[in-house]
Short mmCIF file of C-alpha atoms in Angstrom, two decimals:
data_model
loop_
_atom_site.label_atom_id
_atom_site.label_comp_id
_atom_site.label_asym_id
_atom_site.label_seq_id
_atom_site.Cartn_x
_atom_site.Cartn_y
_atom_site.Cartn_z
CA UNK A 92 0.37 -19.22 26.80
CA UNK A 93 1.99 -17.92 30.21
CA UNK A 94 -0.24 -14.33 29.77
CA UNK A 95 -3.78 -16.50 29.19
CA UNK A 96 -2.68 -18.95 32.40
CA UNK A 97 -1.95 -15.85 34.35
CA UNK A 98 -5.30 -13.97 33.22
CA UNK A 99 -7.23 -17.51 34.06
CA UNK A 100 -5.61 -19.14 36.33
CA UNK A 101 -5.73 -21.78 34.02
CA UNK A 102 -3.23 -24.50 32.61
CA UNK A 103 -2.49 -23.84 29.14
CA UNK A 104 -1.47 -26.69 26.65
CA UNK A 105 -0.36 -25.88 23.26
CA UNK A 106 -1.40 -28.23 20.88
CA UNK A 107 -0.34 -27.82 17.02
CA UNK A 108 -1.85 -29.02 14.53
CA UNK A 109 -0.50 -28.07 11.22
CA UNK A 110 -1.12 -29.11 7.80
CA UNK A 111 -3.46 -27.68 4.87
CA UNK A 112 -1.83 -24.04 5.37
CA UNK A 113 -3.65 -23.88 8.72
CA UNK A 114 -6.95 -24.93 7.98
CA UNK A 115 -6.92 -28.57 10.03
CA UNK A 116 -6.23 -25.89 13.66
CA UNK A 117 -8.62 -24.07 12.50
CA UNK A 118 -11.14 -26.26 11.83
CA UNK A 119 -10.57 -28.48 14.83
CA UNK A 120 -10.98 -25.21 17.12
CA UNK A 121 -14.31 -24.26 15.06
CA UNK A 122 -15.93 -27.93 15.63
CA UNK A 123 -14.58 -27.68 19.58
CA UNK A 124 -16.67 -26.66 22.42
CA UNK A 125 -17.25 -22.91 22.71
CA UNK A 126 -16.71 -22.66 26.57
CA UNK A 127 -13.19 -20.75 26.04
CA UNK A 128 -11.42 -23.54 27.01
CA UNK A 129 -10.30 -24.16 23.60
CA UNK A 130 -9.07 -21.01 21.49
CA UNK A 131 -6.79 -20.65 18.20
CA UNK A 132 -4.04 -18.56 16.95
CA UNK A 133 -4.92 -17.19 13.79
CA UNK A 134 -3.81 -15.09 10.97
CA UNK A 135 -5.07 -13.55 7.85
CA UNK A 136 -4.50 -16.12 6.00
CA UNK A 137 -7.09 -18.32 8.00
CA UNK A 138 -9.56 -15.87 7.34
CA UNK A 139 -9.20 -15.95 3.77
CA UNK A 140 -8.98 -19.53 3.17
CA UNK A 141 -12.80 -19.57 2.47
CA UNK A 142 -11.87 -17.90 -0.81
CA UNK A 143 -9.76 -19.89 -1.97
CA UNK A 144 -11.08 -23.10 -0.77
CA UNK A 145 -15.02 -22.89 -0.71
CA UNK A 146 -15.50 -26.32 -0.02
CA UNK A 147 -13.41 -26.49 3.28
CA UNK A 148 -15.08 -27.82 6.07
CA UNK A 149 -15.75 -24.24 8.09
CA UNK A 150 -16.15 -21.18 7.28
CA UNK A 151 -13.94 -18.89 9.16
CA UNK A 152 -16.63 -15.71 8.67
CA UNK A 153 -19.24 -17.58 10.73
CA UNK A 154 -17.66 -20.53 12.61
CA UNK A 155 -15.24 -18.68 14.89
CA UNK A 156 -15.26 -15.83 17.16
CA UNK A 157 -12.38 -13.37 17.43
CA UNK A 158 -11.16 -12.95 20.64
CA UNK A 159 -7.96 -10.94 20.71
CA UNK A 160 -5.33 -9.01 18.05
CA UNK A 161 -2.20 -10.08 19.07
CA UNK A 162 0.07 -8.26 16.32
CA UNK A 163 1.42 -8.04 13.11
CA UNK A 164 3.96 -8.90 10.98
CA UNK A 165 5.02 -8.39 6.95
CA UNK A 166 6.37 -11.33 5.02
CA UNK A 167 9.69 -11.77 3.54
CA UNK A 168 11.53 -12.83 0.45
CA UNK A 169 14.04 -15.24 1.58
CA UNK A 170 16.55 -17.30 0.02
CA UNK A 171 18.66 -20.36 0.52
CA UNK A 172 22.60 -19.61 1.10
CA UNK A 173 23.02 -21.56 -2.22
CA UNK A 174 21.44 -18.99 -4.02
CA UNK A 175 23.86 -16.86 -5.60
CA UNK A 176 21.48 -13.37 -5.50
CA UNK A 177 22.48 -11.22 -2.57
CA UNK A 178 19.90 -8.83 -3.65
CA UNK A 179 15.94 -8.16 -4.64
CA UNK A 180 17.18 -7.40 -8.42
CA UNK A 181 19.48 -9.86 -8.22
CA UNK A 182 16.99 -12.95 -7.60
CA UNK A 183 14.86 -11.53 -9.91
CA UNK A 184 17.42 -11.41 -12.64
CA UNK A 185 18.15 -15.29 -11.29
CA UNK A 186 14.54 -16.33 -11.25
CA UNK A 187 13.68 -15.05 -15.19
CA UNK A 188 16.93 -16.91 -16.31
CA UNK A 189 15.60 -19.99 -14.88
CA UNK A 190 11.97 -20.34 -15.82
CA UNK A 191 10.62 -23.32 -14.32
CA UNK A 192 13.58 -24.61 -12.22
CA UNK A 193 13.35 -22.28 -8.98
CA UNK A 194 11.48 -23.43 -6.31
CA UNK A 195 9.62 -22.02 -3.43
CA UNK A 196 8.39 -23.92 -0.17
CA UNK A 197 5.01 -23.08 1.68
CA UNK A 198 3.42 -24.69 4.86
CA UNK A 199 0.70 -25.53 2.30
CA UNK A 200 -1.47 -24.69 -0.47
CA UNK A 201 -3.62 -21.72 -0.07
CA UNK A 202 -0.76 -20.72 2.75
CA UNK A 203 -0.39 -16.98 3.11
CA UNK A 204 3.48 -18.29 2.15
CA UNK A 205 1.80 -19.81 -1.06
CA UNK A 206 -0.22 -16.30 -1.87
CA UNK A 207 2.65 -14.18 -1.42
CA UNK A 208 4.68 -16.12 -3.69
CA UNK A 209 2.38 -16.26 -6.16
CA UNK A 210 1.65 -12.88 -5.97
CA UNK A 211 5.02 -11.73 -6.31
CA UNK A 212 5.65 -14.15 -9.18
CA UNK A 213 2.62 -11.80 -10.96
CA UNK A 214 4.36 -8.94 -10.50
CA UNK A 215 7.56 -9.58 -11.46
CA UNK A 216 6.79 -11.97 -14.41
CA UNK A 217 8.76 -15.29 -12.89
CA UNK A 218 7.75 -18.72 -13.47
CA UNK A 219 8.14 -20.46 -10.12
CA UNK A 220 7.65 -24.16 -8.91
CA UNK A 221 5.24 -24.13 -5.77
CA UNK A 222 6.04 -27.42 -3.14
CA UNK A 223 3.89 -27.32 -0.39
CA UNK A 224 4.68 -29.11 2.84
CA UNK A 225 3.07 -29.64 6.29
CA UNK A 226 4.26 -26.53 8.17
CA UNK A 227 7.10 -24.20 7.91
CA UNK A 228 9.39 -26.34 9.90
CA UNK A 229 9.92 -29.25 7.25
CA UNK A 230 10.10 -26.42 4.38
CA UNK A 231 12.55 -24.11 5.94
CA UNK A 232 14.87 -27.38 6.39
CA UNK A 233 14.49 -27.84 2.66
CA UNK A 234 15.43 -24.42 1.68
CA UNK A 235 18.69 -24.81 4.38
CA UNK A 236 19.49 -28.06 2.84
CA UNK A 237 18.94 -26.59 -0.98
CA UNK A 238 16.08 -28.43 -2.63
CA UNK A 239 14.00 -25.41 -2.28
CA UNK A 240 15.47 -22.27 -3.37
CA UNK A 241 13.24 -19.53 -1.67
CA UNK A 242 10.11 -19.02 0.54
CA UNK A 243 8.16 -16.32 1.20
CA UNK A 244 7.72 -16.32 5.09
CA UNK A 245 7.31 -14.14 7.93
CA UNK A 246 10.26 -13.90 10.25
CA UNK A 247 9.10 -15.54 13.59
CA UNK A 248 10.03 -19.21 11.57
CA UNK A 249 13.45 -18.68 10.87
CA UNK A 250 14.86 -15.64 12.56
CA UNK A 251 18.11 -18.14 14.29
CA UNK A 252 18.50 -19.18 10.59
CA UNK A 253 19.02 -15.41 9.30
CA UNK A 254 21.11 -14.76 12.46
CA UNK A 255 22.71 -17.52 11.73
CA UNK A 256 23.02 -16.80 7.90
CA UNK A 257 22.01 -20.00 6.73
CA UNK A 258 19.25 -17.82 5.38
CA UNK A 259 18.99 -14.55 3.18
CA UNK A 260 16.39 -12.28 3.45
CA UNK A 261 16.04 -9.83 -0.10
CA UNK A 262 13.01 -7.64 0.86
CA UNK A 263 10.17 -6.95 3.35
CA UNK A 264 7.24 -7.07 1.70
CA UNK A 265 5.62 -3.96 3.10
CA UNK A 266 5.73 0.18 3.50
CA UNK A 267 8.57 0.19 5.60
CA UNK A 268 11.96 -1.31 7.18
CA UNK A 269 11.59 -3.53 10.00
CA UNK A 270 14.17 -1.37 12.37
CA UNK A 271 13.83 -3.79 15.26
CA UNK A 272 15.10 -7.10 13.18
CA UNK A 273 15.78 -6.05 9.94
CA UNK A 274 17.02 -2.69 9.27
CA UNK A 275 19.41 -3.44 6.60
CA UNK A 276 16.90 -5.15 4.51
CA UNK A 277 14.77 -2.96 1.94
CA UNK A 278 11.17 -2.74 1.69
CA UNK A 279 9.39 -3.42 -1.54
CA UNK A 280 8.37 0.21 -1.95
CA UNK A 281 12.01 1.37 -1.84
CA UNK A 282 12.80 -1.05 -4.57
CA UNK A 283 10.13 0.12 -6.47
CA UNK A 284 6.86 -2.21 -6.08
CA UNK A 285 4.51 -0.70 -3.56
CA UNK A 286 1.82 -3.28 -4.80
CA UNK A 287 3.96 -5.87 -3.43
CA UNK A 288 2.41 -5.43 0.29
CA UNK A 289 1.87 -8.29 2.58
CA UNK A 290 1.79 -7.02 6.05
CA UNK A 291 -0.30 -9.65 8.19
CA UNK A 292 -1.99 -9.83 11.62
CA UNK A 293 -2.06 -12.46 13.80
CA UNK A 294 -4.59 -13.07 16.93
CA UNK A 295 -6.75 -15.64 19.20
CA UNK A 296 -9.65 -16.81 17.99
CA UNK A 297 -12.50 -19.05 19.66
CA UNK A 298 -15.31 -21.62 18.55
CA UNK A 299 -18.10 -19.54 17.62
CA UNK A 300 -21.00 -19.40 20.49
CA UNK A 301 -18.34 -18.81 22.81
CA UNK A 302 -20.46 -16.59 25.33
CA UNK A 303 -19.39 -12.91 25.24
CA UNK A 304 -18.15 -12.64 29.16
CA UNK A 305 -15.30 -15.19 28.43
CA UNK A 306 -14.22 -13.37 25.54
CA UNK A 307 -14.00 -10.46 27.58
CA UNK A 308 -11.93 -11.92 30.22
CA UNK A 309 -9.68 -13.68 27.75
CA UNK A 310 -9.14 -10.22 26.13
CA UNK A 311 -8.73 -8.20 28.83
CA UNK A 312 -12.00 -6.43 28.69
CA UNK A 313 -13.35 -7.32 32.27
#
């Protein structure tokens, strides 16, 4: 917010606006006026939603206008402190023993946190219980306080909760360690599942329309 107010000399009010894995921001900033005054973070998962929900109210493809890449991040297994695995193979081993009875949190259906869980639960053959919630925020509390057991998150949400070890991270879901934050945790390739990949991007997006000059100037183009 402080880099766009000092590129615009602009005031900058962050508004959020979660629920329905992302798609209510989303779809507020694609119905919003495209005169740059109004602009979204996004992920992948926002431009995949379409997919997966076809009768949303935007479509992502069409409806918005990319303005900036910002970074990107890979997802993580993490688990509660109550969970006994200290290990990848370990909460596997816990998760097939327990078919039905561990659950995973999301910020909400169709949630990249939803996909990768999912996905992973392919893979490795579990049978996991999906509760979605509105946001990470409520289902990171839930997974503190025990009535979920895992999530599958990136690490911006909870990274004072894994200093903190009130949370567990098992893997990074992606080519290689995270040296800066993680470098103790394995990557999914070392432990032998290279399909199991979910590095995401995140970046600013605007209502589309919004003329080409502002985008410039809000990306650093002019």
């Amino acid at each position: 917010a402080s880099a766009i107010k000092d590129r615009t000399g602009q005031p900058v009010i962050v508004e959020n606006k979660p629920g329905a894995g992302g798609a209510l921001g989303m779809d507020y900033v694609a119905k919003s006026a495209p005169d740059g005054y109004t602009l979204g973070s996004a992920n992948t998962g926002d431009f995949i939603s379409k997919f997966l929900h076809p009768d949303q109210a935007f479509d992502p493809l069409t409806d918005l206008t990319p303005v900036a890449m910002v970074g990107h991040a890979p997802q993580l297994l993490v688990v509660g402190s109550a969970v006994p695995a200290k290990t990848f193979g370990e909460f596997i081993e816990y998760a097939r023993a327990r078919p039905g009875k561990v659950n995973y949190g999301s910020p909400g259906v169709g949630s990249l946190s939803h996909i990768g869980a999912e996905y992973l639960a392919k893979l490795a053959g579990l049978k996991l219980v999906h509760v979605p919630y509105r946001g990470a925020i409520p289902a990171v509390a839930d997974m503190i306080a025990g009535r979920v057991q895992m999530m599958h998150i990136s690490l911006n949400p909870i990274i004072g909760q894994v200093r903190a070890g009130t949370l567990r991270p098992l893997v990074v879901a992606a080519k290689q360690r995270w040296a800066d934050y993680l470098p103790d945790v394995p990557t999914s390739v070392e432990l032998g599942m290279p399909e199991y990949d979910m590095d995401i991007w995140f970046g600013m997006v605007a209502p589309h329309g919004t003329p080409k000059p502002i985008v410039n100037q809000l990306n650093g183009r002019s």
